[in-house]
Short mmCIF file of C-alpha atoms in Angstrom, two decimals:
data_model
loop_
_atom_site.label_atom_id
_atom_site.label_comp_id
_atom_site.label_asym_id
_atom_site.label_seq_id
_atom_site.Cartn_x
_atom_site.Cartn_y
_atom_site.Cartn_z
CA MET A 27 -165.22 162.68 -60.79
CA ALA A 28 -163.52 159.34 -61.39
CA THR A 29 -160.17 161.09 -61.41
CA VAL A 30 -160.90 162.74 -58.08
CA ARG A 31 -161.96 159.41 -56.60
CA GLY A 32 -158.82 157.71 -57.92
CA ILE A 33 -156.45 160.27 -56.46
CA SER A 34 -158.34 160.36 -53.19
CA SER A 35 -158.29 156.57 -52.97
CA CYS A 36 -154.53 156.68 -53.31
CA PHE A 37 -154.31 159.20 -50.45
CA GLU A 38 -156.55 156.96 -48.33
CA SER A 39 -154.62 153.76 -48.89
CA ALA A 40 -151.24 155.41 -48.42
CA THR A 41 -152.19 157.09 -45.13
CA SER A 42 -153.99 154.06 -43.67
CA ALA A 43 -150.71 152.73 -42.26
CA LEU A 44 -149.73 156.06 -40.72
CA VAL A 45 -150.38 155.34 -37.02
CA GLY A 46 -147.11 154.64 -35.26
CA SER A 47 -145.06 155.66 -38.30
CA PRO A 48 -142.55 158.54 -38.27
CA CYS A 49 -143.71 159.99 -41.52
CA VAL A 50 -146.45 159.94 -44.12
CA VAL A 51 -145.41 158.50 -47.47
CA ILE A 52 -147.74 158.94 -50.41
CA CYS A 53 -146.45 157.24 -53.52
CA ALA A 54 -146.05 159.10 -56.81
CA ARG A 55 -146.90 158.09 -60.31
CA MET A 56 -148.13 160.96 -62.45
CA ALA A 57 -149.93 160.15 -65.71
CA SER A 58 -148.15 161.20 -68.89
CA LEU A 59 -148.79 164.80 -69.80
CA VAL A 60 -149.21 165.51 -73.47
CA ASN A 61 -149.03 169.30 -73.48
CA LEU A 62 -149.08 172.35 -71.23
CA GLN A 63 -152.87 172.48 -71.13
CA THR A 64 -153.04 168.90 -69.91
CA SER A 65 -150.42 169.71 -67.27
CA LEU A 66 -152.41 172.63 -65.93
CA VAL A 67 -155.59 170.58 -65.83
CA SER A 68 -153.79 167.80 -63.95
CA ILE A 69 -152.45 170.22 -61.35
CA VAL A 70 -155.92 171.66 -60.79
CA VAL A 71 -157.34 168.14 -60.40
CA VAL A 72 -154.64 167.19 -57.88
CA VAL A 73 -155.31 170.29 -55.77
CA ALA A 74 -159.07 169.76 -55.97
CA ALA A 75 -158.66 166.14 -54.97
CA ALA A 76 -156.53 167.06 -51.97
CA ILE A 77 -159.12 169.58 -50.80
CA TYR A 78 -161.97 167.14 -51.44
CA PHE A 79 -160.15 164.34 -49.63
CA SER A 80 -159.49 166.50 -46.58
CA SER A 81 -163.23 166.70 -45.94
CA THR A 82 -164.56 163.44 -47.43
CA ARG A 83 -163.57 159.79 -47.16
CA LEU A 84 -164.09 158.15 -50.55
CA ASN A 85 -164.49 154.58 -51.73
CA ASP A 86 -161.16 152.75 -51.43
CA SER A 87 -162.09 150.51 -54.40
CA SER A 88 -161.97 153.45 -56.83
CA PRO A 89 -159.24 152.97 -59.47
CA PRO A 90 -156.12 155.09 -58.86
CA LEU A 91 -155.58 157.21 -61.96
CA THR A 92 -153.07 159.65 -60.53
CA ARG A 93 -150.75 159.40 -57.55
CA VAL A 94 -149.02 162.25 -55.81
CA ALA A 95 -145.74 161.97 -53.91
CA VAL A 96 -145.51 163.92 -50.67
CA VAL A 97 -143.30 163.11 -47.72
CA LEU A 98 -144.43 164.95 -44.61
CA ASN A 99 -142.51 164.87 -41.35
CA THR A 100 -145.13 164.18 -38.72
CA HIS A 101 -145.36 163.29 -35.05
CA LEU A 102 -146.40 159.63 -35.08
CA GLY A 103 -149.11 160.23 -37.65
CA ALA A 104 -151.12 162.81 -35.75
CA ARG A 105 -152.95 164.01 -38.86
CA GLU A 106 -154.11 160.52 -39.77
CA LEU A 107 -155.06 159.90 -36.17
CA TYR A 108 -157.52 162.74 -36.63
CA HIS A 109 -159.21 160.83 -39.44
CA GLN A 110 -158.89 157.39 -37.83
CA LYS A 111 -160.14 158.11 -34.34
CA HIS A 112 -160.74 154.51 -33.44
CA LYS A 113 -157.52 153.02 -34.76
CA PRO A 114 -155.28 152.14 -31.78
CA CYS A 115 -151.67 153.21 -31.43
CA SER A 116 -149.50 150.48 -32.97
CA THR A 117 -146.52 151.12 -30.70
CA GLN A 118 -146.04 151.22 -26.96
CA LYS A 119 -143.05 153.51 -27.28
CA HIS A 120 -143.42 156.59 -25.11
CA VAL A 121 -143.83 160.03 -26.64
CA GLY A 122 -142.30 163.04 -24.89
CA ILE A 123 -144.15 166.27 -25.62
CA GLY A 124 -143.33 169.84 -24.54
CA TYR A 125 -143.70 172.56 -23.66
CA VAL A 126 -146.99 174.43 -23.42
CA GLY A 127 -150.18 173.40 -21.69
CA ASN A 128 -152.85 175.55 -20.14
CA VAL A 129 -156.53 175.87 -19.35
CA ASP A 130 -158.69 177.82 -21.81
CA LEU A 131 -161.51 179.75 -20.18
CA ILE A 132 -164.00 180.37 -22.99
CA VAL A 133 -166.52 183.17 -22.57
CA ASN A 134 -168.80 185.32 -24.71
CA ALA A 135 -167.51 188.89 -25.07
CA GLN A 136 -170.80 190.66 -24.29
CA ARG A 137 -171.40 188.55 -21.20
CA LEU A 138 -167.85 189.09 -19.96
CA PHE A 139 -167.96 192.87 -20.28
CA ARG A 140 -171.43 192.97 -18.71
CA ALA A 141 -170.08 190.97 -15.75
CA MET A 142 -167.12 193.35 -15.46
CA ILE A 143 -169.46 196.36 -15.46
CA ASP A 144 -171.63 194.73 -12.78
CA ARG A 145 -168.51 194.20 -10.67
CA HIS A 146 -167.41 197.81 -11.25
CA ALA A 147 -164.28 196.53 -12.94
CA LEU A 148 -165.17 198.29 -16.19
CA HIS A 149 -167.01 201.54 -16.95
CA PRO A 150 -169.77 201.28 -19.56
CA ASP A 151 -167.99 203.76 -21.82
CA VAL A 152 -167.71 203.79 -25.58
CA PHE A 153 -164.04 202.98 -26.08
CA THR A 154 -161.99 204.54 -28.83
CA PRO A 155 -160.40 201.68 -30.80
CA ARG A 156 -156.69 201.76 -30.06
CA VAL A 157 -154.14 198.95 -30.15
CA HIS A 158 -151.90 198.52 -27.11
CA SER A 159 -148.95 196.15 -27.25
CA LYS A 160 -149.94 194.82 -23.82
CA VAL A 161 -153.10 195.07 -21.74
CA ASN A 162 -152.49 196.48 -18.26
CA ASP A 163 -155.94 197.67 -17.19
CA ALA A 164 -159.62 197.91 -18.07
CA GLN A 165 -159.14 200.99 -20.27
CA GLN A 166 -156.49 199.29 -22.39
CA LEU A 167 -158.58 196.12 -22.58
CA GLY A 168 -161.62 198.04 -23.84
CA GLU A 169 -159.61 200.02 -26.38
CA THR A 170 -157.60 197.08 -27.69
CA PHE A 171 -160.56 194.72 -27.81
CA SER A 172 -162.71 197.26 -29.69
CA ALA A 173 -159.92 197.80 -32.25
CA PHE A 174 -159.75 194.12 -33.22
CA PHE A 175 -163.47 193.51 -32.67
CA SER A 176 -164.37 196.21 -35.23
CA GLN A 177 -162.20 194.39 -37.80
CA GLY A 178 -163.30 190.90 -36.81
CA SER A 179 -159.61 190.02 -36.36
CA ALA A 180 -158.19 187.41 -34.01
CA VAL A 181 -155.37 188.42 -31.69
CA GLU A 182 -153.57 187.31 -28.53
CA LYS A 183 -152.43 189.91 -25.99
CA PHE A 184 -150.42 189.59 -22.80
CA CYS A 185 -151.47 191.11 -19.48
CA PRO A 186 -148.50 191.99 -17.23
CA ASN A 187 -150.86 193.14 -14.43
CA ALA A 188 -151.56 189.97 -12.43
CA THR A 189 -154.19 191.65 -10.23
CA PHE A 190 -156.18 192.94 -13.18
CA PHE A 191 -155.89 189.61 -14.99
CA ARG A 192 -157.36 187.78 -11.99
CA THR A 193 -160.21 190.32 -11.96
CA VAL A 194 -161.04 189.58 -15.60
CA VAL A 195 -160.82 185.81 -15.04
CA ALA A 196 -163.15 186.06 -12.02
CA ALA A 197 -165.68 187.98 -14.12
CA ALA A 198 -165.39 185.40 -16.90
CA GLU A 199 -165.96 182.50 -14.50
CA ALA A 200 -169.12 184.24 -13.25
CA SER A 201 -170.46 184.76 -16.79
CA HIS A 202 -173.28 182.54 -18.00
CA GLY A 203 -172.10 179.85 -20.41
CA ALA A 204 -168.39 180.15 -19.59
CA SER A 205 -166.51 176.85 -19.82
CA PHE A 206 -163.05 175.36 -19.30
CA ALA A 207 -161.16 173.39 -21.93
CA LEU A 208 -157.67 171.99 -22.25
CA GLY A 209 -155.42 174.36 -24.16
CA GLY A 210 -151.83 174.71 -25.30
CA ASN A 211 -150.37 172.96 -28.33
CA ALA A 212 -148.35 170.43 -26.34
CA ALA A 213 -151.27 169.39 -24.14
CA ILE A 214 -153.64 169.07 -27.10
CA MET A 215 -151.19 166.93 -29.12
CA ALA A 216 -150.56 164.82 -26.03
CA THR A 217 -154.29 164.27 -25.55
CA ARG A 218 -154.81 163.22 -29.16
CA LEU A 219 -152.02 160.65 -29.03
CA ALA A 220 -153.03 159.42 -25.57
CA SER A 221 -156.61 158.92 -26.71
CA VAL A 222 -155.49 156.15 -29.11
CA GLY A 223 -153.36 154.41 -26.52
CA CYS A 224 -149.94 156.02 -26.90
CA PRO A 225 -148.19 156.49 -23.54
CA VAL A 226 -147.24 160.16 -23.24
CA PHE A 227 -145.22 162.17 -20.76
CA LEU A 228 -145.86 165.89 -20.90
CA GLY A 229 -143.22 168.55 -20.28
CA SER A 230 -145.57 171.32 -19.21
CA TYR A 231 -146.66 172.96 -15.99
CA ALA A 232 -150.13 171.87 -14.94
CA GLY A 233 -152.43 173.30 -12.29
CA SER A 234 -155.29 171.50 -10.55
CA GLN A 235 -157.88 172.32 -13.26
CA MET A 236 -155.58 171.26 -16.10
CA LYS A 237 -154.72 167.96 -14.41
CA LYS A 238 -158.44 167.15 -14.27
CA LEU A 239 -158.64 167.62 -18.04
CA LEU A 240 -155.61 165.47 -18.93
CA HIS A 241 -156.11 161.99 -20.41
CA ALA A 242 -155.30 159.01 -18.19
CA ASN A 243 -152.45 157.98 -20.55
CA ILE A 244 -150.64 161.28 -19.90
CA ARG A 245 -148.29 161.83 -17.01
CA LEU A 246 -146.21 164.88 -16.22
CA ALA A 247 -142.54 164.57 -17.13
CA ASP A 248 -141.55 165.59 -13.61
CA PRO A 249 -143.46 166.01 -10.30
CA SER A 250 -142.11 169.56 -10.03
CA LEU A 251 -144.34 170.53 -12.98
CA ALA A 252 -147.47 170.12 -10.84
CA SER A 253 -148.60 173.58 -9.80
CA PRO A 254 -151.34 174.86 -7.48
CA GLU A 255 -152.14 177.59 -9.99
CA ASP A 256 -153.35 177.03 -13.55
CA ASP A 257 -152.04 178.99 -16.51
CA VAL A 258 -155.37 180.38 -17.74
CA HIS A 259 -155.85 181.67 -21.26
CA LEU A 260 -158.97 183.77 -21.56
CA ILE A 261 -160.74 183.12 -24.87
CA ILE A 262 -163.17 185.99 -25.46
CA GLU A 263 -165.47 185.01 -28.33
CA TYR A 264 -168.00 186.99 -30.33
CA GLY A 265 -170.31 186.32 -33.25
CA LYS A 266 -170.84 188.10 -36.52
CA GLY A 267 -172.88 191.28 -36.17
CA GLU A 268 -172.51 191.55 -32.39
CA LEU A 269 -172.23 195.03 -30.89
CA PHE A 270 -169.55 196.20 -28.49
CA SER A 271 -171.18 198.34 -25.78
CA SER A 272 -173.94 200.58 -27.11
CA ASP A 273 -172.00 201.89 -30.08
CA ALA A 274 -173.73 200.57 -33.19
CA ALA A 275 -170.71 201.61 -35.25
CA LEU A 276 -168.66 198.94 -33.50
CA ALA A 277 -170.24 195.80 -34.92
CA SER A 278 -168.14 192.75 -35.64
CA PRO A 279 -167.97 191.96 -39.39
CA ARG A 280 -167.26 188.30 -38.61
CA ALA A 281 -167.10 185.87 -35.72
CA ASN A 282 -163.72 185.63 -34.02
CA ARG A 283 -161.91 185.63 -30.68
CA PHE A 284 -159.70 187.84 -28.55
CA ILE A 285 -157.22 185.93 -26.37
CA LEU A 286 -155.88 187.42 -23.16
CA THR A 287 -153.08 185.65 -21.31
CA GLN A 288 -151.00 186.43 -18.27
CA GLU A 289 -147.28 186.85 -18.79
CA MET A 290 -145.65 183.94 -17.02
CA GLU A 291 -141.96 183.24 -16.59
CA ARG A 292 -142.36 179.51 -16.09
CA VAL A 293 -142.42 178.48 -19.77
CA LEU A 294 -140.49 175.83 -21.66
CA PRO A 295 -139.42 173.45 -18.87
CA VAL A 296 -136.67 172.01 -21.06
CA ALA A 297 -134.64 170.43 -18.25
CA GLN A 298 -137.59 168.45 -16.83
CA LEU A 299 -138.56 166.95 -20.19
CA ALA A 300 -134.93 166.19 -21.04
CA ALA A 301 -134.46 164.36 -17.74
CA SER A 302 -137.48 162.14 -18.40
CA VAL A 303 -136.36 161.35 -21.93
CA THR A 304 -132.91 160.41 -20.63
CA ALA A 305 -134.34 158.21 -17.89
CA LEU A 306 -136.72 156.37 -20.27
CA GLN A 307 -134.48 156.53 -23.33
CA SER A 308 -134.93 152.92 -24.47
CA GLN A 309 -138.71 153.29 -24.19
CA VAL A 310 -138.99 156.63 -26.02
CA GLY A 311 -140.04 156.65 -29.68
CA ALA A 312 -140.47 160.36 -30.35
CA VAL A 313 -140.05 163.84 -28.93
CA ILE A 314 -142.41 166.62 -30.01
CA LEU A 315 -141.61 170.22 -29.10
CA SER A 316 -143.82 173.30 -29.32
CA GLY A 317 -144.34 176.63 -27.57
CA PHE A 318 -141.63 178.64 -29.30
CA HIS A 319 -144.16 181.25 -30.44
CA LEU A 320 -144.22 182.46 -26.81
CA PHE A 321 -140.82 184.05 -27.46
CA ASP A 322 -142.47 186.58 -29.77
CA GLY A 323 -141.57 190.01 -28.42
CA GLN A 324 -139.46 188.62 -25.58
CA PRO A 325 -135.90 189.84 -24.81
CA SER A 326 -133.45 188.29 -27.26
CA GLU A 327 -130.94 187.21 -24.60
CA ALA A 328 -133.50 185.21 -22.61
CA ARG A 329 -134.87 183.40 -25.63
CA THR A 330 -131.39 182.72 -27.03
CA ASN A 331 -130.42 181.01 -23.79
CA LYS A 332 -133.54 178.86 -23.88
CA LEU A 333 -133.10 177.98 -27.57
CA VAL A 334 -129.51 176.91 -26.90
CA GLU A 335 -130.81 174.67 -24.11
CA VAL A 336 -133.39 173.12 -26.46
CA SER A 337 -130.73 172.65 -29.15
CA GLN A 338 -128.42 170.82 -26.75
CA PHE A 339 -131.31 168.59 -25.68
CA LEU A 340 -132.13 167.62 -29.27
CA LYS A 341 -128.49 166.96 -30.12
CA SER A 342 -128.28 164.56 -27.17
CA LEU A 343 -131.10 162.36 -28.50
CA PRO A 344 -130.16 158.98 -30.02
CA ALA A 345 -130.68 158.70 -33.77
CA ASP A 346 -133.60 156.29 -33.36
CA ILE A 347 -135.73 158.82 -31.45
CA ILE A 348 -137.81 160.90 -33.83
CA SER A 349 -137.96 164.63 -33.12
CA HIS A 350 -140.58 167.07 -34.40
CA PHE A 351 -140.84 170.86 -34.10
CA GLU A 352 -144.25 172.54 -34.00
CA LEU A 353 -143.67 176.25 -34.55
CA ALA A 354 -147.25 177.58 -34.49
CA SER A 355 -147.64 181.19 -35.63
CA MET A 356 -144.92 183.80 -35.11
CA SER A 357 -145.04 187.47 -36.08
CA GLU A 358 -141.36 188.30 -35.54
CA ALA A 359 -139.04 187.42 -38.41
CA GLN A 360 -135.98 187.47 -36.16
CA LEU A 361 -137.53 184.75 -33.99
CA TYR A 362 -137.74 182.46 -37.02
CA ALA A 363 -134.09 183.20 -37.72
CA ASP A 364 -133.12 182.47 -34.13
CA VAL A 365 -134.98 179.14 -34.13
CA ALA A 366 -133.36 178.12 -37.42
CA LYS A 367 -129.91 179.14 -36.17
CA HIS A 368 -130.06 177.05 -33.02
#
């Protein structure tokens, strides 16, 4: 236990100065290893300490017996900010963040489908589990949802049918317990940094509901990004053991969520964020970019053009402005290759 405390104390002391820093530096000094068995034991202890430290803050006075060296590129210490919620931002340099922000509408699956049935937007049928690449109507929603629900698997699907999507959103809003929350990787990172005093300008479209949820330290990178309509992501949640319709065979083996979003063309406002960074260049300390996972399954020509635009923007940044890519989760290998290429 002393070894775990020593390693964890080293992690604590090394990350305490993270806020406002471009990277996390954790010093390294491994104890001498006598043989292979000792080496294996040491590795296990290091891993265990890292896991233990991620959930527990230990006594800083514990003697450091082992130190691990890891250099992690990070966006102004966002991970440590998570652990040090009350430590203020040590720099007044602006942070430019793009490109995805939205409003999450969170609703229970059973309540949503009951509301859709009551509104005659969905027939109370037992759907045959079947995966559709996109959800265009109630039948495809029921079939695709039941397929992932029966496995307890999370998934995000696009809805090209704007009329049907608005119908589902209206039913969700009318469901008991439904709630709005700020969503989108860029908006969430911006909120976390703004909450400790960092001035942030956000390169993302924002509707009236999203603007209400943004922190006071966040401003949009350009007035043109203000929109009368919110980009709503429907988060359909269910618990372990819940039933879908009356079919007892379709019970969820675990709690999870099904995300339904509307296909929108107005993503990655690269030009607006770039213009703000250029205008405030001497006051900008970092640029954080996300949202590239939205190119999954999109036409290669369109995404190539946008990636070239992002690449040119990054190349134009002065050397003293830190840049960070947040890739999220992508299912298409070619998209990774395209991002790396540009």
